[in-house]
Amino acid sequence: MESAEEVYIAAGRDGTLHDLSGKLPDTGTDKEYLIFAYDGGLVTSRAGRDIYDQILAGAPFERCPLCGRGIATTLDHQLPKSEYPILAITPANLVPACSKCNQKKSSVDPAEPSEMLLHPYFDGLGTTRWLGARIHEESPARAEYFVNSGEDWDPTFSARVVRHFRFFGLGKQYAVAAAGKLATDRLQHAGLLRRAGASELRLHLQEAAEGYWSTAGNTWEGALCSALADSDWYLNGGMNQV
Ligand SMILES: [Zn+2]
């Protein structure tokens, strides 16, 4: 198991987790025992549960790192334990997740590099900015989210981010959440515009965006505030049409 973990971590760093077959020890008839080590050991035994909870506590602000919205209440096997029982209790393969993402992901086993969902431990989810938003300047205003690929990105990584975004339905999830925030913030932003002007409102939104980005990486709130700060329409009274 320790040698399998070394292979796994090296592949995670290289972006080759889709191609582990043949590189891990053959578990033969031990498969059910290895899976029991997770189900009966890590999840339900008292000593194991402490370790389970420690890994779970790694989620920033207890948020699911896969969607950024749900509360991380479970551990998800990045590579499924049904296919990779030798990795059933490998910490690097156990990612905090909300139950919805965990269920959605189920036993996804990528066959191609571009099919690999993002791995929170290896893919710089928090530090690489990839989430963008634009404001549809109409009544009622709404936000649309998209993947903002960096110009220097490796094409495979770019494809993976898009796949992750689509697989978890992040565009829809974030747009719905943003609709609520647009409605909630409308009066505050209108008041700031009235008292201090459009440039102060822009500054406020930019600072708010930086706050979101600095604490939780690619947050839908950060992308929304950035998009609002870039919208002259919003800064000059568009919020009254939200
Ligand atoms: Zn989630």
Coordinates of C-alpha atoms and ligand atoms in Angstrom, one line a residue:
M1 CA 0.0 0.0 0.0
E2 CA 2.9 2.3 0.8
S3 CA 4.5 1.7 -2.6
A4 CA 1.1 2.2 -4.3
E5 CA 0.8 5.5 -2.5
E6 CA 4.2 6.6 -3.8
V7 CA 3.2 5.7 -7.4
Y8 CA -0.1 7.6 -6.8
I9 CA 1.5 10.8 -5.5
A10 CA 4.1 10.8 -8.4
A11 CA 1.3 10.4 -10.9
G12 CA -0.8 13.1 -9.2
R13 CA 2.1 15.5 -9.6
D14 CA 2.7 14.5 -13.2
G15 CA -1.0 14.6 -14.2
T16 CA -1.1 10.9 -15.1
L17 CA -3.6 9.5 -12.7
H18 CA -5.6 8.3 -15.6
D19 CA -2.9 5.8 -16.4
L20 CA -2.2 3.8 -13.2
S21 CA -3.2 0.4 -14.5
G22 CA -0.2 -2.0 -14.4
K23 CA 1.8 0.4 -12.2
L24 CA 0.1 -0.7 -8.9
P25 CA 0.6 -4.0 -7.1
D26 CA -1.9 -6.7 -8.0
T27 CA -4.3 -7.0 -5.1
G28 CA -5.7 -10.3 -6.2
T29 CA -8.1 -11.8 -3.7
D30 CA -7.4 -9.1 -1.1
K31 CA -9.8 -6.6 -2.8
E32 CA -12.6 -7.1 -0.3
Y33 CA -10.3 -6.8 2.7
L34 CA -8.8 -3.6 1.3
I35 CA -12.3 -2.1 0.8
F36 CA -13.2 -3.3 4.3
A37 CA -10.2 -1.4 5.6
Y38 CA -12.0 1.7 4.4
D39 CA -15.7 0.9 5.2
G40 CA -15.0 -1.0 8.4
G41 CA -11.8 0.7 9.5
L42 CA -11.6 4.3 8.5
V43 CA -15.3 5.1 8.3
T44 CA -16.9 3.2 11.2
S45 CA -14.2 2.2 13.7
R46 CA -13.5 4.8 16.4
A47 CA -9.7 5.1 15.8
G48 CA -10.2 5.1 12.1
R49 CA -12.9 7.8 12.3
D50 CA -10.4 10.2 14.0
I51 CA -8.2 9.9 10.9
Y52 CA -11.2 10.2 8.6
D53 CA -12.2 13.4 10.4
Q54 CA -8.7 14.8 10.2
I55 CA -8.7 14.4 6.5
L56 CA -12.2 16.0 6.3
A57 CA -11.0 18.9 8.4
G58 CA -8.5 19.8 5.5
A59 CA -11.4 21.3 3.5
P60 CA -11.0 25.1 3.6
F61 CA -13.8 26.6 5.7
E62 CA -15.5 23.2 5.6
R63 CA -16.5 23.8 2.0
C64 CA -16.4 21.1 -0.7
P65 CA -13.3 21.8 -2.8
L66 CA -15.0 20.2 -5.9
C67 CA -17.9 22.6 -6.2
G68 CA -16.9 25.3 -3.7
R69 CA -20.5 25.5 -2.4
G70 CA -21.6 22.4 -0.5
I71 CA -20.4 21.6 3.0
A72 CA -17.7 18.9 3.0
T73 CA -19.3 16.1 5.0
T74 CA -17.8 13.0 3.3
L75 CA -14.5 11.7 1.8
D76 CA -14.5 10.9 -1.8
H77 CA -12.1 8.5 -3.5
Q78 CA -10.6 10.5 -6.3
L79 CA -9.9 7.2 -8.0
P80 CA -12.7 4.8 -7.1
K81 CA -12.0 2.1 -4.5
S82 CA -13.9 -0.4 -6.6
E83 CA -11.3 -0.1 -9.4
Y84 CA -8.3 0.7 -7.2
P85 CA -8.8 -1.1 -3.9
I86 CA -5.1 -0.7 -3.0
L87 CA -5.8 3.0 -2.7
A88 CA -8.9 2.6 -0.6
I89 CA -7.3 4.2 2.5
T90 CA -4.5 6.2 0.8
P91 CA -4.9 9.7 2.3
A92 CA -3.8 11.4 -1.0
N93 CA -6.7 9.6 -2.7
L94 CA -9.3 10.8 -0.1
V95 CA -10.7 14.2 -0.9
P96 CA -13.2 16.0 1.3
A97 CA -16.5 16.5 -0.7
C98 CA -20.1 17.4 -0.2
S99 CA -22.5 14.5 -0.5
K100 CA -23.9 15.8 -3.8
C101 CA -20.5 15.9 -5.5
N102 CA -19.5 12.6 -4.0
Q103 CA -22.7 11.0 -5.3
K104 CA -22.3 12.7 -8.7
K105 CA -18.7 11.5 -9.0
S106 CA -19.5 7.9 -8.0
S107 CA -17.1 5.5 -9.6
V108 CA -15.7 7.8 -12.4
D109 CA -12.5 6.3 -13.7
P110 CA -10.8 8.5 -16.3
A111 CA -9.3 6.8 -19.3
E112 CA -7.8 9.9 -21.0
P113 CA -5.8 12.7 -19.5
S114 CA -8.4 15.2 -20.5
E115 CA -11.1 13.2 -18.6
M116 CA -9.4 13.6 -15.2
L117 CA -11.4 15.8 -12.9
L118 CA -9.4 18.3 -11.0
H119 CA -7.6 17.0 -7.9
P120 CA -7.7 19.5 -5.0
Y121 CA -4.3 18.2 -3.7
F122 CA -2.4 18.4 -7.0
D123 CA -4.1 20.8 -9.4
G124 CA -3.7 24.2 -7.7
L125 CA -7.5 24.7 -7.5
G126 CA -7.2 27.5 -5.1
T127 CA -4.2 29.3 -6.6
T128 CA -4.8 29.2 -10.3
R129 CA -7.6 31.6 -11.3
W130 CA -9.9 30.0 -13.8
L131 CA -13.4 31.0 -12.9
G132 CA -14.8 33.9 -14.8
A133 CA -18.2 35.6 -14.9
R134 CA -20.0 38.1 -17.1
I135 CA -23.0 40.2 -16.4
H136 CA -25.9 40.0 -18.8
E137 CA -26.9 43.7 -18.8
E138 CA -30.6 43.3 -19.1
S139 CA -33.6 43.3 -16.8
P140 CA -33.4 41.3 -14.7
A141 CA -29.6 41.2 -14.7
R142 CA -28.0 37.8 -14.4
A143 CA -24.5 36.4 -14.2
E144 CA -23.1 33.8 -16.5
Y145 CA -20.1 31.7 -15.5
F146 CA -17.4 30.2 -17.6
V147 CA -13.8 28.8 -17.5
N148 CA -11.3 31.5 -18.1
S149 CA -8.3 29.5 -19.4
G150 CA -4.9 31.1 -19.0
E151 CA -2.9 31.8 -22.1
D152 CA 0.0 29.8 -20.9
W153 CA -2.1 26.8 -19.9
D154 CA -1.3 23.3 -21.0
P155 CA -4.2 22.3 -23.4
T156 CA -4.8 19.1 -21.4
F157 CA -5.1 21.0 -18.1
S158 CA -7.4 23.5 -19.9
A159 CA -9.6 20.6 -21.1
R160 CA -9.7 19.1 -17.5
V161 CA -10.9 22.4 -16.0
V162 CA -13.7 22.6 -18.5
R163 CA -14.6 19.0 -17.9
H164 CA -14.7 19.6 -14.1
F165 CA -16.8 22.7 -14.6
R166 CA -19.3 20.9 -16.8
F167 CA -19.3 17.6 -14.9
F168 CA -20.3 19.2 -11.6
G169 CA -22.7 21.6 -13.3
L170 CA -20.9 24.5 -11.8
G171 CA -22.2 27.1 -14.3
K172 CA -25.8 26.5 -13.4
Q173 CA -25.1 26.2 -9.7
Y174 CA -23.2 29.4 -9.6
A175 CA -25.7 31.3 -11.7
V176 CA -28.5 30.4 -9.4
A177 CA -26.5 31.4 -6.3
A178 CA -25.5 34.7 -8.0
A179 CA -29.1 35.6 -8.7
G180 CA -29.8 35.5 -5.0
K181 CA -26.7 37.6 -4.2
L182 CA -27.5 40.2 -6.9
A183 CA -31.0 40.6 -5.4
T184 CA -29.6 40.8 -1.8
D185 CA -26.8 43.3 -2.6
R186 CA -28.9 45.5 -4.8
L187 CA -29.9 48.1 -2.2
Q188 CA -26.5 48.3 -0.7
H189 CA -24.8 48.9 -4.0
A190 CA -27.5 51.4 -5.1
G191 CA -26.9 53.3 -1.8
L192 CA -23.1 53.3 -2.3
L193 CA -23.6 54.6 -5.8
R194 CA -25.8 57.4 -4.6
R195 CA -23.6 58.5 -1.8
A196 CA -20.1 58.0 -3.2
G197 CA -20.4 57.5 -7.0
A198 CA -19.6 54.8 -9.5
S199 CA -15.8 54.8 -9.0
E200 CA -16.2 54.1 -5.3
L201 CA -18.7 51.4 -6.0
R202 CA -16.2 49.8 -8.4
L203 CA -13.4 50.0 -5.8
H204 CA -15.7 48.4 -3.2
L205 CA -16.5 45.5 -5.6
Q206 CA -12.9 45.0 -6.6
E207 CA -11.9 44.8 -2.9
A208 CA -14.7 42.4 -2.2
A209 CA -13.6 40.3 -5.1
E210 CA -10.0 40.3 -3.8
G211 CA -11.3 39.2 -0.4
Y212 CA -13.1 36.3 -1.8
W213 CA -10.2 35.3 -4.0
S214 CA -7.7 35.5 -1.2
T215 CA -9.6 33.2 1.2
A216 CA -11.1 30.6 -1.1
G217 CA -9.6 30.7 -4.6
N218 CA -12.1 30.3 -7.4
T219 CA -15.3 31.4 -5.6
W220 CA -18.5 32.2 -7.5
E221 CA -18.8 35.3 -5.3
G222 CA -15.3 36.6 -6.3
A223 CA -16.0 36.1 -9.9
L224 CA -19.3 37.8 -9.6
C225 CA -17.9 40.9 -7.8
S226 CA -15.1 41.1 -10.5
A227 CA -17.7 41.0 -13.2
L228 CA -19.8 43.7 -11.6
A229 CA -16.8 45.9 -11.1
D230 CA -16.1 45.5 -14.9
S231 CA -19.7 46.4 -15.9
D232 CA -20.2 50.1 -16.5
W233 CA -23.9 49.4 -16.9
Y234 CA -24.1 48.0 -13.4
L235 CA -21.9 50.8 -11.9
N236 CA -24.2 53.4 -13.3
G237 CA -27.5 52.2 -12.0
G238 CA -27.9 48.8 -13.6
M239 CA -28.4 47.3 -10.1
N240 CA -31.8 49.0 -10.0
Q241 CA -32.8 46.6 -12.8
V242 CA -31.7 43.5 -11.0
Ligands
ZN1 ZN -19.4 19.7 -3.8

